Amino acid sequence: MMAAAKGDMRSFEALVVRHQTPLLNFFRRSGVYTDAEDLVQQTFVRLYRYRERYSPRAKFTTFLYLLARQVRVDEVRKRIRAKVLRERLMADEGVEEPVSTEAPYDGLADDLQAALCKLSNAHREVVVLGVLQELPYAEVAEITGVPVGTVKSRMFHALKALRRILGDERIDK
Amino acid sequence: MSGSTNDDDFPEVTANAVRRLAAAGAVSPSPGLTNEVMEAVGIEAMRERLSAMETWREASPGLAGRVMAAVREERRREAVERRWRIVRVAAVACGVAACLVALLAPPLPLGGRNAPHGAADVAADRLVELQDADGSWSPSATGGREVYRPALTALALMALERHSHLRHQKSICRAEQALLSMQSDDGAFGSSTRVALYNHSFATFALLGHAASNGAGISDEIRKAIGFSLASQDNTGSWGGGDASMTLWQVAILLKARDAGWTDGGGHLRRGMAWLRREGRRGMFDYRGMMDDRYAPREGNAALTAMAASRLRQEAVMHPELRATAESAFASLDEAMSVPREYYGPHGTYKAAVALLADRR
């Protein structure tokens, strides 16, 4: 990363090749069903823009996921704004919004994916980063900006909720 | 941990865990504690199950290439931005230096307008390059909206007229012809959309200026254009439904026309000036009437206030009752410009600087 920060494009490309797949999976697991590759691209463009802010004292993945998390937050806000606007326009025109044909995320088994979607953002985030991306608690804490103890607590409650949701669904079936 | 990933194994895993803990003397198998242990074991199993069931999705083969293309574009944009930053700093420094020179140096001798201006000449040459075959300028060629073609052509004509009257005479004549060809039967320039008055104001003002430069009087076309202006005036004396911008342009047209021999038989100019005087009581002028108050803060607009200050001062020579409003506008402008604000933009800052410099001379 230090070479990339100095403008070495080959080093930067090596970073892209190494981290593109984990990032792609991060976005898909975080509930971005479409355009996940676009978000990967945005994250790397942002990484290039902020390359000089990277300090070698921090772990590179922490820096990268911090940026990815912000890209995801921005994307969610953008989609909410677009949705509100679309709904207003539809209301003005007296047209009903078409049912979404967005393909569901296919990275996890259906029941697990559905259960993940039912978690709050904060809980889902620690599960995605800590369990699925296999990042240590300390790194998850840095990325999400909360103490390690809070990450552990969120993880406990998130997994407990997942278990409850999956258990409930099994009973329903 | 047993390593089991199946929910069906939970009771067995839990029972084993409890048995082990109890055997070690760590716990006594009370019902409450059993539940806690059951929960902990179940959660750990869930973690393992999540890890085991998720599948890794590979990025598409072209993703790295697309990312690198976007990064290279970002790199290029950065380089351009860095260059512009340097240009902007240099431009501000030049602007400050130019203002100081303008304030301290004696006025330019007459005829200086036709002397080489360096940057102004380069800009004029560029304008001529952008001129269309029919003599007009296309807004869409530089990212604007085509509906403003008459206004843009008029602005280009004014710029050439002012800075390179001799060097680009042919281009100026073609621009004049292009403008005249855009005039409709009612005297207006451009289409009859809501921007018609803008187009009309710029075009009429430019043609009046061109006629004055050539020592010509008011042609039939200009007379028709003035007729359209008079017909467009509101009952309040303003133009564009109480829009200071529109009104200032129309007042400027009538002042220029009066200099060329037109007489204000119907009192249009007088009523326009009276509206400006009333509007100017607040000190600043803005786009009143064009925007809803909820969205347009009523804090005034530097460009419009500067225009109003200049027009009012010019007219106050003949009508002293306008002097107070002109002074109030200059005072507001002076005060407003002492606080740099993004809201005013380059146009407002330019207009204000010109007005204030003229005022100090």
Short mmCIF file of N, CA and C in Angstrom, two decimals, chain A residues 7 9 12-13 16-17 20-22 24-25 28-29 37 40-41 44-45 48-49 51 106-109 111-112 127 131-132 137 155-156 159-160 162-163 166 170, chain B residues 7-8 10 38-40 42-44 46-51 53-68 70-72 74-75 77-78 82:
data_model
loop_
_atom_site.label_atom_id
_atom_site.label_comp_id
_atom_site.label_asym_id
_atom_site.label_seq_id
_atom_site.Cartn_x
_atom_site.Cartn_y
_atom_site.Cartn_z
N GLY A 7 1.86 6.49 -5.73
CA GLY A 7 1.46 6.63 -7.13
C GLY A 7 1.89 5.46 -8.01
N MET A 9 1.21 2.55 -9.88
CA MET A 9 -0.05 1.95 -10.33
C MET A 9 0.00 0.42 -10.35
N PHE A 12 -0.81 -0.67 -6.99
CA PHE A 12 -2.24 -0.46 -6.73
C PHE A 12 -3.06 -1.57 -7.38
N GLU A 13 -2.65 -1.94 -8.59
CA GLU A 13 -3.38 -3.00 -9.30
C GLU A 13 -3.28 -4.32 -8.53
N VAL A 16 -5.78 -4.27 -5.91
CA VAL A 16 -7.13 -4.49 -6.45
C VAL A 16 -7.37 -5.98 -6.67
N VAL A 17 -6.41 -6.63 -7.31
CA VAL A 17 -6.57 -8.05 -7.63
C VAL A 17 -6.72 -8.87 -6.33
N GLN A 20 -10.31 -7.58 -4.34
CA GLN A 20 -11.60 -7.35 -5.00
C GLN A 20 -12.65 -8.39 -4.61
N THR A 21 -12.24 -9.67 -4.51
CA THR A 21 -13.23 -10.70 -4.20
C THR A 21 -13.73 -10.59 -2.75
N PRO A 22 -12.83 -10.47 -1.75
CA PRO A 22 -13.36 -10.27 -0.39
C PRO A 22 -14.28 -9.05 -0.29
N LEU A 24 -16.10 -7.71 -2.71
CA LEU A 24 -17.36 -8.02 -3.40
C LEU A 24 -18.28 -8.81 -2.47
N ASN A 25 -17.71 -9.78 -1.77
CA ASN A 25 -18.52 -10.60 -0.87
C ASN A 25 -19.00 -9.79 0.33
N ARG A 28 -22.05 -7.93 -0.89
CA ARG A 28 -23.21 -8.81 -1.12
C ARG A 28 -23.79 -9.28 0.21
N ARG A 29 -22.92 -9.56 1.14
CA ARG A 29 -23.40 -10.02 2.45
C ARG A 29 -24.04 -8.89 3.25
N GLU A 37 -20.46 -4.96 -7.69
CA GLU A 37 -19.16 -4.72 -8.34
C GLU A 37 -18.91 -3.22 -8.52
N VAL A 40 -17.53 -2.03 -5.36
CA VAL A 40 -16.11 -2.40 -5.25
C VAL A 40 -15.27 -1.36 -5.99
N GLN A 41 -15.73 -1.02 -7.17
CA GLN A 41 -15.00 -0.02 -7.97
C GLN A 41 -14.94 1.32 -7.24
N PHE A 44 -12.35 1.28 -4.44
CA PHE A 44 -10.95 1.41 -4.86
C PHE A 44 -10.65 2.83 -5.37
N VAL A 45 -11.63 3.45 -6.02
CA VAL A 45 -11.41 4.84 -6.45
C VAL A 45 -11.23 5.72 -5.21
N TYR A 48 -7.87 5.22 -3.76
CA TYR A 48 -6.85 5.98 -4.49
C TYR A 48 -6.88 7.45 -4.07
N ARG A 49 -8.10 7.98 -3.94
CA ARG A 49 -8.26 9.40 -3.58
C ARG A 49 -7.67 9.67 -2.18
N ARG A 51 -5.38 7.83 -0.64
CA ARG A 51 -4.18 7.00 -0.42
C ARG A 51 -3.17 7.66 0.50
N ASP A 106 -27.34 -14.60 -3.57
CA ASP A 106 -27.23 -16.05 -3.65
C ASP A 106 -25.97 -16.59 -2.99
N GLY A 107 -25.33 -15.79 -2.16
CA GLY A 107 -24.08 -16.24 -1.55
C GLY A 107 -24.27 -17.15 -0.37
N LEU A 108 -25.42 -17.07 0.28
CA LEU A 108 -25.70 -17.90 1.44
C LEU A 108 -26.94 -18.74 1.18
N ALA A 109 -27.12 -19.74 2.00
CA ALA A 109 -28.36 -20.51 1.89
C ALA A 109 -29.51 -19.55 2.13
N ASP A 111 -32.31 -19.54 3.78
CA ASP A 111 -32.84 -19.26 5.11
C ASP A 111 -31.87 -18.41 5.93
N LEU A 112 -30.59 -18.64 5.76
CA LEU A 112 -29.61 -17.84 6.48
C LEU A 112 -29.61 -16.40 5.98
N VAL A 127 -21.72 -9.38 12.25
CA VAL A 127 -21.72 -10.77 11.78
C VAL A 127 -20.98 -10.87 10.43
N VAL A 131 -17.70 -12.72 11.30
CA VAL A 131 -17.86 -14.16 11.02
C VAL A 131 -17.59 -14.44 9.55
N LEU A 132 -18.28 -13.72 8.67
CA LEU A 132 -18.17 -14.07 7.25
C LEU A 132 -16.89 -13.55 6.61
N TYR A 137 -11.99 -9.27 16.19
CA TYR A 137 -12.85 -8.30 16.88
C TYR A 137 -12.24 -6.89 16.90
N MET A 155 -22.17 -9.06 18.69
CA MET A 155 -22.03 -10.38 18.05
C MET A 155 -22.88 -11.42 18.81
N PHE A 156 -22.80 -11.36 20.12
CA PHE A 156 -23.57 -12.31 20.94
C PHE A 156 -25.06 -12.18 20.65
N LEU A 159 -25.99 -13.24 16.96
CA LEU A 159 -26.03 -14.70 16.74
C LEU A 159 -27.23 -15.31 17.47
N LYS A 160 -27.51 -14.75 18.63
CA LYS A 160 -28.66 -15.24 19.39
C LYS A 160 -29.95 -14.97 18.60
N LEU A 162 -30.17 -14.56 15.37
CA LEU A 162 -30.18 -15.43 14.19
C LEU A 162 -30.71 -16.82 14.56
N ARG A 163 -30.26 -17.27 15.67
CA ARG A 163 -30.67 -18.61 16.10
C ARG A 163 -32.18 -18.63 16.35
N LEU A 166 -34.04 -18.40 12.99
CA LEU A 166 -34.00 -19.66 12.24
C LEU A 166 -34.83 -20.72 12.93
N ARG A 170 -38.12 -22.63 11.46
CA ARG A 170 -38.21 -24.09 11.37
C ARG A 170 -39.56 -24.56 11.93
N ASP B 7 -28.30 -27.84 13.83
CA ASP B 7 -29.17 -27.44 14.92
C ASP B 7 -29.74 -28.64 15.68
N ASP B 8 -29.92 -29.74 14.95
CA ASP B 8 -30.50 -30.91 15.60
C ASP B 8 -29.61 -31.47 16.70
N PHE B 10 -28.05 -29.63 18.87
CA PHE B 10 -27.96 -28.72 20.01
C PHE B 10 -28.22 -29.37 21.36
N MET B 38 -26.87 -23.67 27.53
CA MET B 38 -27.51 -24.08 26.27
C MET B 38 -27.41 -22.96 25.24
N GLU B 39 -27.67 -21.75 25.72
CA GLU B 39 -27.66 -20.60 24.82
C GLU B 39 -26.26 -20.37 24.24
N ALA B 40 -25.25 -20.40 25.13
CA ALA B 40 -23.88 -20.17 24.68
C ALA B 40 -23.46 -21.22 23.66
N GLY B 42 -25.41 -22.98 21.75
CA GLY B 42 -26.19 -22.80 20.53
C GLY B 42 -25.65 -21.67 19.67
N ILE B 43 -25.22 -20.61 20.33
CA ILE B 43 -24.69 -19.45 19.59
C ILE B 43 -23.40 -19.82 18.89
N GLU B 44 -22.55 -20.56 19.60
CA GLU B 44 -21.30 -20.97 18.99
C GLU B 44 -21.57 -21.86 17.77
N MET B 46 -24.16 -21.68 15.94
CA MET B 46 -24.66 -20.81 14.87
C MET B 46 -23.52 -20.15 14.13
N ARG B 47 -22.49 -19.73 14.89
CA ARG B 47 -21.33 -19.11 14.25
C ARG B 47 -20.68 -20.10 13.28
N GLU B 48 -20.53 -21.32 13.75
CA GLU B 48 -19.89 -22.32 12.89
C GLU B 48 -20.76 -22.64 11.68
N ARG B 49 -22.05 -22.64 11.92
CA ARG B 49 -22.97 -22.96 10.83
C ARG B 49 -22.92 -21.88 9.75
N LEU B 50 -22.89 -20.62 10.20
CA LEU B 50 -22.80 -19.49 9.26
C LEU B 50 -21.55 -19.62 8.40
N SER B 51 -20.43 -19.87 9.08
CA SER B 51 -19.15 -19.97 8.36
C SER B 51 -19.18 -21.11 7.36
N MET B 53 -21.85 -22.58 5.93
CA MET B 53 -22.87 -22.56 4.88
C MET B 53 -22.67 -21.47 3.83
N GLU B 54 -21.90 -20.42 4.19
CA GLU B 54 -21.76 -19.37 3.20
C GLU B 54 -20.84 -19.80 2.07
N THR B 55 -21.15 -19.28 0.88
CA THR B 55 -20.30 -19.61 -0.27
C THR B 55 -19.59 -18.35 -0.75
N TRP B 56 -18.42 -18.52 -1.26
CA TRP B 56 -17.57 -17.41 -1.71
C TRP B 56 -17.87 -17.12 -3.15
N ARG B 57 -18.19 -15.89 -3.45
CA ARG B 57 -18.50 -15.57 -4.84
C ARG B 57 -17.30 -14.86 -5.46
N GLU B 58 -16.85 -15.35 -6.60
CA GLU B 58 -15.68 -14.76 -7.26
C GLU B 58 -16.08 -13.50 -8.04
N ALA B 59 -15.16 -12.56 -8.08
CA ALA B 59 -15.41 -11.36 -8.88
C ALA B 59 -15.38 -11.72 -10.35
N SER B 60 -16.11 -10.96 -11.17
CA SER B 60 -16.12 -11.25 -12.61
C SER B 60 -14.74 -10.96 -13.18
N PRO B 61 -14.35 -11.65 -14.26
CA PRO B 61 -12.98 -11.53 -14.77
C PRO B 61 -12.56 -10.10 -15.13
N GLY B 62 -13.52 -9.28 -15.57
CA GLY B 62 -13.15 -7.94 -16.02
C GLY B 62 -13.15 -6.89 -14.91
N LEU B 63 -13.46 -7.29 -13.67
CA LEU B 63 -13.64 -6.27 -12.62
C LEU B 63 -12.36 -5.49 -12.35
N ALA B 64 -11.23 -6.19 -12.22
CA ALA B 64 -9.97 -5.49 -11.92
C ALA B 64 -9.64 -4.47 -13.01
N GLY B 65 -9.89 -4.85 -14.26
CA GLY B 65 -9.63 -3.94 -15.37
C GLY B 65 -10.50 -2.70 -15.29
N ARG B 66 -11.78 -2.92 -14.97
CA ARG B 66 -12.70 -1.77 -14.88
C ARG B 66 -12.29 -0.85 -13.72
N VAL B 67 -11.91 -1.49 -12.60
CA VAL B 67 -11.50 -0.69 -11.44
C VAL B 67 -10.28 0.15 -11.79
N MET B 68 -9.31 -0.47 -12.46
CA MET B 68 -8.09 0.27 -12.78
C MET B 68 -8.37 1.40 -13.77
N ALA B 70 -11.12 3.10 -13.88
CA ALA B 70 -11.74 4.16 -13.08
C ALA B 70 -10.69 4.89 -12.24
N VAL B 71 -9.72 4.13 -11.73
CA VAL B 71 -8.66 4.75 -10.91
C VAL B 71 -7.78 5.65 -11.78
N ARG B 72 -7.49 5.19 -13.00
CA ARG B 72 -6.68 6.04 -13.90
C ARG B 72 -7.43 7.33 -14.24
N GLU B 74 -9.57 8.79 -12.29
CA GLU B 74 -9.49 9.60 -11.07
C GLU B 74 -8.12 10.30 -11.00
N ARG B 75 -7.09 9.57 -11.42
CA ARG B 75 -5.73 10.13 -11.40
C ARG B 75 -5.63 11.32 -12.37
N ARG B 77 -8.19 13.16 -13.37
CA ARG B 77 -9.01 14.24 -12.83
C ARG B 77 -8.25 15.02 -11.76
N GLU B 78 -7.52 14.25 -10.93
CA GLU B 78 -6.71 14.88 -9.87
C GLU B 78 -5.68 15.82 -10.46
N ARG B 82 -5.45 19.73 -9.87
CA ARG B 82 -4.25 20.35 -9.28
C ARG B 82 -3.82 21.55 -10.13
#
